[in-house]
Tab-separated table of C-alpha atoms in Angstrom:
chain	number	residue	atom	x	y	z
A	30	UNK	CA	69.659	136.202	122.219
A	31	UNK	CA	67.248	134.770	119.105
A	32	UNK	CA	70.872	134.422	117.166
A	33	UNK	CA	72.200	132.385	119.602
A	34	UNK	CA	69.190	130.086	120.081
A	35	UNK	CA	68.900	129.686	116.178
A	36	UNK	CA	72.579	128.746	116.053
A	37	UNK	CA	71.957	126.257	119.004
A	38	UNK	CA	69.180	124.715	116.953
A	39	UNK	CA	70.889	124.277	113.622
A	40	UNK	CA	73.901	122.702	115.677
A	41	UNK	CA	71.516	120.652	117.232
A	42	UNK	CA	69.989	119.741	113.924
A	43	UNK	CA	73.399	119.177	112.228
A	44	UNK	CA	73.967	116.668	115.043
A	45	UNK	CA	70.936	114.878	114.955
A	46	UNK	CA	71.496	114.582	110.747
A	47	UNK	CA	75.069	113.303	111.533
A	48	UNK	CA	73.980	110.640	114.149
A	49	UNK	CA	71.117	109.511	112.063
A	50	UNK	CA	73.611	109.276	108.886
A	51	UNK	CA	76.368	107.612	110.710
A	52	UNK	CA	74.227	105.406	112.997
A	53	UNK	CA	76.397	106.593	115.549
A	54	UNK	CA	79.544	105.456	114.415
A	55	UNK	CA	78.688	101.733	114.631
A	56	UNK	CA	80.647	100.891	111.548
A	57	UNK	CA	83.560	102.133	113.230
A	58	UNK	CA	82.841	100.141	116.611
A	59	UNK	CA	82.157	97.147	114.364
A	60	UNK	CA	85.314	97.404	112.698
A	61	UNK	CA	87.252	97.690	115.928
A	62	UNK	CA	85.891	94.584	117.138
A	63	UNK	CA	88.003	92.444	114.398
A	64	UNK	CA	90.822	94.716	115.185
A	65	UNK	CA	91.022	93.486	119.114
A	66	UNK	CA	90.238	89.711	117.667
A	67	UNK	CA	93.432	90.048	115.515
A	68	UNK	CA	95.446	91.571	118.935
A	69	UNK	CA	93.968	89.173	121.052
A	70	UNK	CA	95.315	86.304	118.784
A	71	UNK	CA	98.738	88.425	118.785
A	72	UNK	CA	99.073	88.373	122.653
A	73	UNK	CA	97.949	85.012	123.087
A	74	UNK	CA	101.135	83.933	120.810
A	75	UNK	CA	104.439	82.820	121.870
A	76	UNK	CA	106.178	85.859	119.978
A	77	UNK	CA	108.189	87.977	121.968
A	78	UNK	CA	106.412	91.043	123.653
A	79	UNK	CA	108.202	93.535	121.100
A	80	UNK	CA	107.131	91.819	118.407
A	81	UNK	CA	103.615	91.337	119.597
A	82	UNK	CA	103.599	95.229	120.505
A	83	UNK	CA	104.776	95.745	117.028
A	84	UNK	CA	102.081	93.545	115.445
A	85	UNK	CA	99.702	95.094	117.830
A	86	UNK	CA	100.236	98.548	116.274
A	87	UNK	CA	99.961	97.123	112.801
A	88	UNK	CA	96.562	96.026	113.591
A	89	UNK	CA	95.315	99.438	113.669
A	90	UNK	CA	96.115	99.694	109.786
A	91	UNK	CA	92.828	98.294	108.377
A	92	UNK	CA	90.145	99.926	110.679
A	93	UNK	CA	89.339	102.582	108.089
A	94	UNK	CA	88.962	100.448	105.095
A	95	UNK	CA	87.290	97.591	107.187
A	96	UNK	CA	84.933	100.409	108.733
A	97	UNK	CA	84.122	101.678	105.009
A	98	UNK	CA	83.107	98.405	104.155
A	99	UNK	CA	81.248	97.625	106.990
A	100	UNK	CA	79.557	100.947	106.154
A	101	UNK	CA	78.582	99.954	102.855
A	102	UNK	CA	77.095	96.452	104.784
A	103	UNK	CA	75.152	98.363	107.531
A	104	UNK	CA	73.960	101.450	105.243
A	105	UNK	CA	75.914	104.104	106.864
A	106	UNK	CA	76.548	107.102	105.039
A	107	UNK	CA	80.557	107.208	105.530
A	108	UNK	CA	81.597	110.473	104.591
A	109	UNK	CA	78.110	112.421	104.964
A	110	UNK	CA	79.822	115.394	103.259
A	111	UNK	CA	76.757	117.526	103.866
A	112	UNK	CA	77.314	117.407	107.215
A	113	UNK	CA	80.305	119.806	108.572
A	114	UNK	CA	80.278	117.989	111.707
A	115	UNK	CA	81.759	114.710	109.681
A	116	UNK	CA	85.074	117.007	109.718
A	117	UNK	CA	84.701	117.240	113.373
A	118	UNK	CA	84.658	113.570	113.783
A	119	UNK	CA	87.675	112.941	111.994
A	120	UNK	CA	89.412	115.557	114.001
A	121	UNK	CA	88.528	113.714	116.982
A	122	UNK	CA	90.323	110.555	115.760
A	123	UNK	CA	93.363	112.500	114.884
A	124	UNK	CA	93.678	113.506	118.214
A	125	UNK	CA	94.229	109.774	118.924
A	126	UNK	CA	96.859	109.597	116.732
A	127	UNK	CA	99.295	112.045	118.925
A	128	UNK	CA	98.102	110.095	122.077
A	129	UNK	CA	99.240	106.979	120.308
A	130	UNK	CA	103.089	108.514	120.809
A	131	UNK	CA	102.795	107.529	124.660
A	132	UNK	CA	101.902	104.100	123.371
A	133	UNK	CA	104.905	104.200	121.241
A	134	UNK	CA	106.958	105.589	124.355
A	135	UNK	CA	105.930	102.585	126.115
A	136	UNK	CA	106.538	100.241	123.746
A	137	UNK	CA	110.321	100.762	124.267
A	138	UNK	CA	110.215	101.853	128.230
A	139	UNK	CA	107.662	99.198	129.757
A	140	UNK	CA	106.995	96.989	126.670
A	141	UNK	CA	104.999	94.910	128.913
A	142	UNK	CA	102.335	97.403	129.342
A	143	UNK	CA	102.205	98.583	125.897
A	144	UNK	CA	99.199	97.059	125.295
A	145	UNK	CA	97.469	98.428	128.296
A	146	UNK	CA	98.262	102.092	127.597
A	147	UNK	CA	97.146	101.344	123.829
A	148	UNK	CA	93.958	100.382	125.092
A	149	UNK	CA	93.533	102.964	127.518
A	150	UNK	CA	94.102	105.753	124.889
A	151	UNK	CA	91.707	103.965	122.458
A	152	UNK	CA	88.757	104.178	125.315
A	153	UNK	CA	89.573	107.739	126.505
A	154	UNK	CA	89.175	108.953	122.653
A	155	UNK	CA	85.893	108.169	122.514
A	156	UNK	CA	84.735	110.942	124.718
A	157	UNK	CA	83.916	113.439	122.060
A	158	UNK	CA	82.009	111.066	120.462
A	159	UNK	CA	79.377	111.143	123.448
A	160	UNK	CA	78.779	114.861	122.275
A	161	UNK	CA	78.827	114.420	118.281
A	162	UNK	CA	76.780	111.431	118.214
A	163	UNK	CA	74.306	112.119	121.470
A	164	UNK	CA	75.170	108.729	123.172
A	165	UNK	CA	75.077	107.869	126.607
A	166	UNK	CA	77.514	104.826	125.700
A	167	UNK	CA	80.118	107.126	124.219
A	168	UNK	CA	80.359	109.137	127.339
A	169	UNK	CA	80.139	106.032	129.915
A	170	UNK	CA	82.604	103.609	127.616
A	171	UNK	CA	85.175	106.693	127.296
A	172	UNK	CA	85.495	106.263	130.881
A	173	UNK	CA	84.740	103.161	131.870
A	174	UNK	CA	87.463	101.256	129.745
A	175	UNK	CA	90.631	103.056	130.873
A	176	UNK	CA	89.683	102.535	134.509
A	177	UNK	CA	88.888	98.649	133.720
A	178	UNK	CA	91.824	98.241	131.504
A	179	UNK	CA	94.813	99.930	133.776
A	180	UNK	CA	93.221	97.471	136.515
A	181	UNK	CA	93.258	94.214	134.342
A	182	UNK	CA	96.199	95.604	132.868
A	183	UNK	CA	97.935	95.817	136.162
A	184	UNK	CA	96.684	92.672	137.694
A	185	UNK	CA	96.784	90.410	134.579
A	186	UNK	CA	98.614	89.626	131.378
A	187	UNK	CA	98.018	91.440	128.059
A	188	UNK	CA	96.007	88.839	126.731
A	189	UNK	CA	93.540	89.088	129.627
A	190	UNK	CA	93.705	92.891	128.377
A	191	UNK	CA	93.009	91.758	124.828
A	192	UNK	CA	89.941	89.727	125.634
A	193	UNK	CA	88.835	92.459	127.732
A	194	UNK	CA	88.857	94.470	125.164
A	195	UNK	CA	87.160	92.645	122.785
A	196	UNK	CA	84.332	92.248	125.013
A	197	UNK	CA	83.812	95.419	125.671
A	198	UNK	CA	83.606	96.180	121.898
A	199	UNK	CA	81.126	93.507	121.601
A	200	UNK	CA	79.058	95.000	124.636
A	201	UNK	CA	79.532	98.537	122.708
A	202	UNK	CA	78.186	97.417	119.260
A	203	UNK	CA	75.084	96.014	121.023
A	204	UNK	CA	74.477	99.373	122.839
A	205	UNK	CA	74.782	101.535	119.768
A	206	UNK	CA	72.712	98.940	117.927
A	207	UNK	CA	70.044	99.681	120.688
A	208	UNK	CA	70.493	103.677	120.673
A	209	UNK	CA	70.343	103.629	117.249
A	210	UNK	CA	66.917	101.650	117.377
A	211	UNK	CA	65.568	103.745	119.494
A	212	UNK	CA	66.215	106.677	116.804
A	213	UNK	CA	64.493	104.578	114.306
């Protein structure tokens, strides 16, 4: 029993270290604000829907380099190589790549709803980060984002989905900032 307790304490220590050094992934959430600004610009344009959707996929490409740049500005240890849980965070991100295949199918099958599905996937993929970063914000938003996006996406335009996501990402940044401040 003592071995399990020691393992649990070691795991908690690794999580706390990763949470501090990675600032709960704030650099990626700030970067995603810029991604959603670009997506909003695209979806308020007069481009054809398939072109908007294609450009939406392109918007995610600069996320990691942008997050790296932001990490340098806000003092985040981008890789945190000393902590094996950093690799777990990478694995959590990679699962989203599998789900993007669903959005690619929607791109062809129901192009008018592709952004809605894309945003739902984004929101849902945040759930395991709640555990990794010990963050209520991730837990709550990983559930709320897909539900809000579904409602807005079924009732309004995809530009409204992009506006919603931009606003949610800004609130996300503020909440993570508050959680990080509480750690200090």
